[in-house]
Amino acid sequence: MRRPVRVVLIGLGKIARDQHCGALLRNPDFELVCAVDPQVASTQNLPVFPSIEALFSSKIEFDAAAVCTPPQIRKDICEKLFSNGCAVLLEKPPASDLATARSIGTAARKSGSVLFAAWHSRFSPHIDAARDWVRANKVLSGSIEWRENVEEWHPGQTWLWQAGGLGVFDPGINALSILTEIFPADWQVRNAKVSVPLNAVAPDAADFCLHADDITVSASFEFHQREDEIWRIQLVAANGETLELSEGGASLKLRDGAPNILNVNEYDGVYRRFSDLIRANQTDYDLAPMEIAENALLMGLSSNSSE
């Protein structure tokens, strides 16, 4: 019988508490041994250290880490974990910018460490069916609407509005991770516009278009949708067939049919994939969603500065 992979959670914010802890406890391949967070105290069941250095000094043995900190501080954390021979899962987005994300990937390769960019929306239940539909149809156009309430999903998270926090692209990148998974293409960003709140660096709304060959997909992200939140991708084929993925991928509707809604925990799939990667000593580090998000963000900010 294989010994469970011993995991440390780096960062105990909302996403770690709401998703990672439960997924780890449900998966017998893993054992959650401790956590690192300077603002959280230890509990009877889980030791919590204030820093990576304190964790290393504790002599607690671990094999892997799930990094759930704000993206701006991950490079140094990852390099220390790699030097300790640790497999690393990165909550999305993997870093604050594409150059840093690539640097983390390079460090993982040099150390021979397993690295997993955990795009959790790619583990929603209808991804395989949507990918099959795209392969079977000639897609002409599409649209993405990702509108949610920042106060519900990111309460008090000021890092989101700071440099490297991505703002509305933090949730919007989930849509981009789905699109690039079901429809991999050389997506080019055009006509990007963003809205940046006062005293913030990152935007709270964004509109742009994605082009690949003769296909155009419009995208609209918004961070203040207090009611009737929308997480939807629609694609239209040349033969009139349509696909609609909504509820972040939990609902699939084809043409005029009824929506097929499945209640599946994405993070259970995330950790099954992480377990497979660790056992096979492989890396899964796709940065395509990050490339699109950064291009749209920079183009939108540039457009604002030129007006």
Short mmCIF file of C-alpha atoms in Angstrom, two decimals:
data_model
loop_
_atom_site.label_atom_id
_atom_site.label_comp_id
_atom_site.label_asym_id
_atom_site.label_seq_id
_atom_site.Cartn_x
_atom_site.Cartn_y
_atom_site.Cartn_z
CA MET A 1 0.00 0.00 0.00
CA ARG A 2 1.39 3.40 -1.01
CA ARG A 3 2.05 6.00 1.63
CA PRO A 4 -0.09 9.15 1.20
CA VAL A 5 1.63 12.21 -0.21
CA ARG A 6 2.25 14.59 2.69
CA VAL A 7 1.03 18.08 1.77
CA VAL A 8 1.50 21.52 3.25
CA LEU A 9 -0.92 24.34 2.41
CA ILE A 10 0.86 27.64 1.82
CA GLY A 11 -1.72 30.34 2.51
CA LEU A 12 -4.97 29.73 4.41
CA GLY A 13 -7.22 32.29 2.76
CA LYS A 14 -10.76 31.79 1.51
CA ILE A 15 -9.98 29.48 -1.41
CA ALA A 16 -7.73 27.26 0.71
CA ARG A 17 -10.34 26.94 3.44
CA ASP A 18 -13.34 26.59 1.13
CA GLN A 19 -11.85 24.20 -1.43
CA HIS A 20 -8.34 22.86 -0.88
CA CYS A 21 -8.74 21.61 2.69
CA GLY A 22 -11.86 19.61 1.89
CA ALA A 23 -10.47 18.17 -1.35
CA LEU A 24 -7.31 17.04 0.43
CA LEU A 25 -9.27 15.40 3.24
CA ARG A 26 -11.49 13.57 0.74
CA ASN A 27 -8.56 12.17 -1.24
CA PRO A 28 -6.79 9.16 0.36
CA ASP A 29 -3.72 9.81 -1.80
CA PHE A 30 -2.91 12.85 0.36
CA GLU A 31 -2.29 13.71 3.99
CA LEU A 32 -2.55 17.37 5.02
CA VAL A 33 0.24 17.71 7.58
CA CYS A 34 0.47 21.47 8.21
CA ALA A 35 0.02 24.95 6.77
CA VAL A 36 1.89 28.24 6.46
CA ASP A 37 0.16 31.57 7.03
CA PRO A 38 1.47 34.53 9.04
CA GLN A 39 -2.06 35.59 10.03
CA VAL A 40 -3.54 32.25 11.13
CA ALA A 41 -2.88 30.44 14.41
CA SER A 42 -2.37 26.70 14.76
CA THR A 43 -5.33 24.54 15.67
CA GLN A 44 -5.46 21.26 17.54
CA ASN A 45 -5.67 19.38 14.24
CA LEU A 46 -3.39 21.45 12.00
CA PRO A 47 -0.04 23.08 12.84
CA VAL A 48 0.30 26.48 11.15
CA PHE A 49 3.68 28.18 10.73
CA PRO A 50 4.19 31.92 10.17
CA SER A 51 6.73 31.46 7.36
CA ILE A 52 8.39 28.98 5.02
CA GLU A 53 11.55 29.29 7.10
CA ALA A 54 9.66 28.34 10.26
CA LEU A 55 8.21 25.34 8.43
CA PHE A 56 11.65 24.14 7.37
CA SER A 57 13.01 24.65 10.89
CA SER A 58 10.18 22.53 12.33
CA LYS A 59 11.58 19.39 10.67
CA ILE A 60 8.05 18.32 9.70
CA GLU A 61 8.40 16.06 6.67
CA PHE A 62 6.33 16.81 3.59
CA ASP A 63 6.39 15.85 -0.08
CA ALA A 64 4.23 18.47 -1.76
CA ALA A 65 2.80 21.95 -1.31
CA ALA A 66 -0.35 23.66 -2.52
CA VAL A 67 0.42 27.37 -2.85
CA CYS A 68 -2.70 29.48 -2.28
CA THR A 69 -1.10 32.83 -1.48
CA PRO A 70 -1.73 36.01 -3.47
CA PRO A 71 0.16 35.61 -6.76
CA GLN A 72 2.54 38.51 -6.15
CA ILE A 73 4.69 36.60 -3.63
CA ARG A 74 4.91 33.14 -5.16
CA LYS A 75 8.26 33.16 -6.96
CA ASP A 76 10.37 33.15 -3.80
CA ILE A 77 8.07 30.59 -2.15
CA CYS A 78 8.29 28.24 -5.13
CA GLU A 79 12.06 28.46 -5.39
CA LYS A 80 12.41 27.52 -1.72
CA LEU A 81 10.01 24.61 -2.15
CA PHE A 82 11.82 23.37 -5.26
CA SER A 83 15.15 23.49 -3.44
CA ASN A 84 13.56 21.24 -0.83
CA GLY A 85 12.59 18.68 -3.49
CA CYS A 86 8.90 19.50 -3.18
CA ALA A 87 6.13 18.96 -5.75
CA VAL A 88 4.14 22.20 -6.12
CA LEU A 89 0.52 22.92 -7.00
CA LEU A 90 -0.25 26.56 -7.79
CA GLU A 91 -3.77 27.88 -7.28
CA LYS A 92 -4.71 30.05 -10.25
CA PRO A 93 -3.33 32.37 -11.44
CA PRO A 94 0.12 30.80 -11.13
CA ALA A 95 1.89 34.16 -10.73
CA SER A 96 1.36 37.90 -10.90
CA ASP A 97 2.59 38.16 -14.49
CA LEU A 98 3.67 35.97 -17.37
CA ALA A 99 7.40 36.59 -16.98
CA THR A 100 7.31 35.50 -13.34
CA ALA A 101 5.18 32.47 -14.20
CA ARG A 102 7.71 31.42 -16.82
CA SER A 103 10.53 31.94 -14.34
CA ILE A 104 8.79 29.62 -11.88
CA GLY A 105 8.46 27.02 -14.63
CA THR A 106 12.15 27.29 -15.43
CA ALA A 107 13.09 26.86 -11.77
CA ALA A 108 10.92 23.74 -11.54
CA ARG A 109 12.56 22.20 -14.62
CA LYS A 110 16.06 22.91 -13.34
CA SER A 111 15.29 21.32 -9.98
CA GLY A 112 13.43 18.36 -11.49
CA SER A 113 10.36 19.18 -9.39
CA VAL A 114 6.74 18.43 -10.28
CA LEU A 115 4.82 21.64 -11.01
CA PHE A 116 1.07 21.88 -11.58
CA ALA A 117 -0.80 25.01 -12.68
CA ALA A 118 -4.18 24.10 -11.19
CA TRP A 119 -6.74 25.70 -13.51
CA HIS A 120 -9.65 24.38 -11.46
CA SER A 121 -12.36 25.30 -13.99
CA ARG A 122 -10.84 22.77 -16.39
CA PHE A 123 -12.12 20.12 -13.98
CA SER A 124 -15.75 21.17 -14.27
CA PRO A 125 -17.97 18.27 -15.35
CA HIS A 126 -18.69 19.13 -19.00
CA ILE A 127 -15.20 19.93 -20.28
CA ASP A 128 -14.77 16.65 -22.17
CA ALA A 129 -18.21 16.94 -23.81
CA ALA A 130 -17.55 20.56 -24.80
CA ARG A 131 -14.16 19.65 -26.28
CA ASP A 132 -15.78 16.86 -28.30
CA TRP A 133 -18.41 19.30 -29.60
CA VAL A 134 -15.73 21.76 -30.72
CA ARG A 135 -13.86 19.00 -32.55
CA ALA A 136 -17.05 17.89 -34.31
CA ASN A 137 -18.17 21.36 -35.43
CA LYS A 138 -16.69 24.28 -37.34
CA VAL A 139 -16.95 27.12 -34.86
CA LEU A 140 -17.65 30.56 -36.33
CA SER A 141 -18.07 32.77 -33.29
CA GLY A 142 -18.65 32.88 -29.58
CA SER A 143 -19.02 34.98 -26.48
CA ILE A 144 -17.83 34.89 -22.89
CA GLU A 145 -19.68 36.58 -20.02
CA TRP A 146 -18.09 36.36 -16.57
CA ARG A 147 -19.86 38.66 -14.11
CA GLU A 148 -19.68 38.13 -10.37
CA ASN A 149 -19.81 39.91 -7.02
CA VAL A 150 -16.30 40.64 -5.76
CA GLU A 151 -17.58 41.21 -2.22
CA GLU A 152 -18.89 37.64 -2.03
CA TRP A 153 -15.97 35.82 -3.61
CA HIS A 154 -13.04 38.04 -2.53
CA PRO A 155 -14.08 39.74 0.72
CA GLY A 156 -11.40 42.05 2.07
CA GLN A 157 -8.76 40.86 -0.41
CA THR A 158 -6.98 44.14 -1.14
CA TRP A 159 -4.15 42.36 -3.01
CA LEU A 160 -6.59 41.85 -5.87
CA TRP A 161 -6.50 45.57 -6.75
CA GLN A 162 -2.75 46.01 -6.39
CA ALA A 163 -0.10 45.54 -9.07
CA GLY A 164 -0.05 41.88 -10.06
CA GLY A 165 -3.44 41.20 -8.50
CA LEU A 166 -5.18 41.04 -11.92
CA GLY A 167 -8.47 42.50 -10.64
CA VAL A 168 -11.42 41.20 -12.65
CA PHE A 169 -9.07 38.98 -14.64
CA ASP A 170 -8.63 36.84 -11.52
CA PRO A 171 -12.09 35.27 -11.97
CA GLY A 172 -12.14 35.93 -15.72
CA ILE A 173 -9.07 33.78 -16.21
CA ASN A 174 -11.27 30.81 -15.28
CA ALA A 175 -13.24 31.37 -18.48
CA LEU A 176 -10.01 31.65 -20.45
CA SER A 177 -8.79 28.39 -18.94
CA ILE A 178 -11.96 26.66 -20.14
CA LEU A 179 -11.79 28.18 -23.63
CA THR A 180 -8.14 27.22 -24.13
CA GLU A 181 -8.85 23.70 -22.88
CA ILE A 182 -11.86 22.94 -25.10
CA PHE A 183 -10.66 25.02 -28.06
CA PRO A 184 -6.86 25.35 -28.16
CA ALA A 185 -5.89 27.92 -30.79
CA ASP A 186 -3.56 30.84 -31.36
CA TRP A 187 -5.92 33.33 -29.72
CA GLN A 188 -5.03 36.96 -30.37
CA VAL A 189 -6.44 39.80 -28.26
CA ARG A 190 -8.00 42.84 -29.95
CA ASN A 191 -9.99 45.92 -28.93
CA ALA A 192 -9.39 45.53 -25.20
CA LYS A 193 -10.86 48.10 -22.83
CA VAL A 194 -10.70 48.04 -19.05
CA SER A 195 -12.17 50.06 -16.20
CA VAL A 196 -9.96 50.73 -13.17
CA PRO A 197 -11.48 51.95 -9.87
CA LEU A 198 -10.07 54.93 -8.00
CA ASN A 199 -7.04 54.11 -5.83
CA ALA A 200 -6.56 50.79 -7.64
CA VAL A 201 -4.11 49.47 -10.21
CA ALA A 202 -6.08 46.47 -11.46
CA PRO A 203 -9.42 46.70 -13.32
CA ASP A 204 -12.92 45.83 -12.12
CA ALA A 205 -14.30 45.41 -15.66
CA ALA A 206 -12.90 44.39 -19.04
CA ASP A 207 -14.18 43.92 -22.59
CA PHE A 208 -12.13 42.50 -25.45
CA CYS A 209 -12.25 40.21 -28.48
CA LEU A 210 -10.32 37.03 -29.18
CA HIS A 211 -9.45 36.08 -32.75
CA ALA A 212 -8.08 32.84 -34.19
CA ASP A 213 -8.13 32.38 -37.97
CA ASP A 214 -11.66 33.48 -38.99
CA ILE A 215 -13.21 32.99 -35.53
CA THR A 216 -14.14 35.82 -33.18
CA VAL A 217 -15.05 35.36 -29.52
CA SER A 218 -16.14 38.43 -27.55
CA ALA A 219 -15.39 38.56 -23.82
CA SER A 220 -16.90 40.68 -21.07
CA PHE A 221 -15.74 40.49 -17.44
CA GLU A 222 -17.38 42.46 -14.62
CA PHE A 223 -16.80 42.45 -10.86
CA HIS A 224 -19.89 44.12 -9.39
CA GLN A 225 -22.73 41.80 -10.43
CA ARG A 226 -24.52 41.64 -7.09
CA GLU A 227 -27.46 39.56 -8.34
CA ASP A 228 -27.86 36.92 -11.04
CA GLU A 229 -24.15 36.27 -11.44
CA ILE A 230 -23.10 34.96 -14.84
CA TRP A 231 -20.33 32.52 -15.74
CA ARG A 232 -21.12 31.61 -19.35
CA ILE A 233 -19.37 30.64 -22.58
CA GLN A 234 -21.36 30.35 -25.82
CA LEU A 235 -20.10 29.02 -29.16
CA VAL A 236 -21.86 29.02 -32.54
CA ALA A 237 -21.03 26.58 -35.36
CA ALA A 238 -21.38 27.01 -39.13
CA ASN A 239 -24.23 24.47 -39.26
CA GLY A 240 -26.27 26.43 -36.72
CA GLU A 241 -25.44 24.20 -33.78
CA THR A 242 -24.76 26.03 -30.51
CA LEU A 243 -23.03 25.19 -27.26
CA GLU A 244 -23.54 26.97 -23.96
CA LEU A 245 -21.43 26.26 -20.90
CA SER A 246 -22.74 28.12 -17.88
CA GLU A 247 -22.36 28.11 -14.10
CA GLY A 248 -18.61 27.97 -14.66
CA GLY A 249 -18.88 24.71 -16.59
CA ALA A 250 -21.41 22.91 -14.37
CA SER A 251 -24.21 23.35 -16.93
CA LEU A 252 -24.09 22.30 -20.59
CA LYS A 253 -26.78 23.19 -23.14
CA LEU A 254 -26.66 22.15 -26.79
CA ARG A 255 -28.84 23.97 -29.33
CA ASP A 256 -32.43 24.08 -28.01
CA GLY A 257 -32.05 21.25 -25.53
CA ALA A 258 -32.49 21.50 -21.79
CA PRO A 259 -29.41 22.34 -19.71
CA ASN A 260 -27.57 19.35 -18.30
CA ILE A 261 -26.47 20.39 -14.81
CA LEU A 262 -23.98 18.31 -12.84
CA ASN A 263 -22.85 19.03 -9.30
CA VAL A 264 -19.18 18.03 -9.29
CA ASN A 265 -16.46 19.47 -7.07
CA GLU A 266 -13.73 20.77 -9.37
CA TYR A 267 -11.05 20.54 -6.70
CA ASP A 268 -11.55 16.81 -6.32
CA GLY A 269 -10.46 16.59 -9.95
CA VAL A 270 -7.59 19.00 -9.31
CA TYR A 271 -6.15 16.76 -6.61
CA ARG A 272 -6.68 13.56 -8.60
CA ARG A 273 -4.60 15.17 -11.34
CA PHE A 274 -1.95 16.33 -8.86
CA SER A 275 -1.69 12.81 -7.46
CA ASP A 276 -1.22 11.38 -10.96
CA LEU A 277 1.50 13.93 -11.75
CA ILE A 278 3.39 13.20 -8.54
CA ARG A 279 3.26 9.43 -9.06
CA ALA A 280 4.48 9.83 -12.67
CA ASN A 281 6.98 12.60 -11.80
CA GLN A 282 5.46 14.84 -14.49
CA THR A 283 4.63 18.54 -14.81
CA ASP A 284 1.42 20.16 -16.10
CA TYR A 285 2.10 23.86 -16.46
CA ASP A 286 0.04 25.43 -19.23
CA LEU A 287 0.23 29.24 -19.29
CA ALA A 288 -2.15 29.87 -22.22
CA PRO A 289 -4.88 31.45 -20.02
CA MET A 290 -2.27 33.71 -18.42
CA GLU A 291 -0.98 34.85 -21.81
CA ILE A 292 -4.44 35.94 -22.95
CA ALA A 293 -5.25 37.63 -19.63
CA GLU A 294 -2.00 39.60 -19.56
CA ASN A 295 -2.31 40.67 -23.20
CA ALA A 296 -5.89 41.87 -22.66
CA LEU A 297 -4.98 43.66 -19.43
CA LEU A 298 -1.95 45.45 -20.89
CA MET A 299 -3.81 46.38 -24.07
CA GLY A 300 -6.71 47.76 -22.05
CA LEU A 301 -4.47 49.78 -19.75
CA SER A 302 -2.55 51.11 -22.76
CA SER A 303 -5.81 52.16 -24.39
CA ASN A 304 -6.81 54.02 -21.22
CA SER A 305 -3.50 55.90 -21.04
CA SER A 306 -3.75 57.03 -24.67
CA GLU A 307 -7.25 58.48 -24.31
#
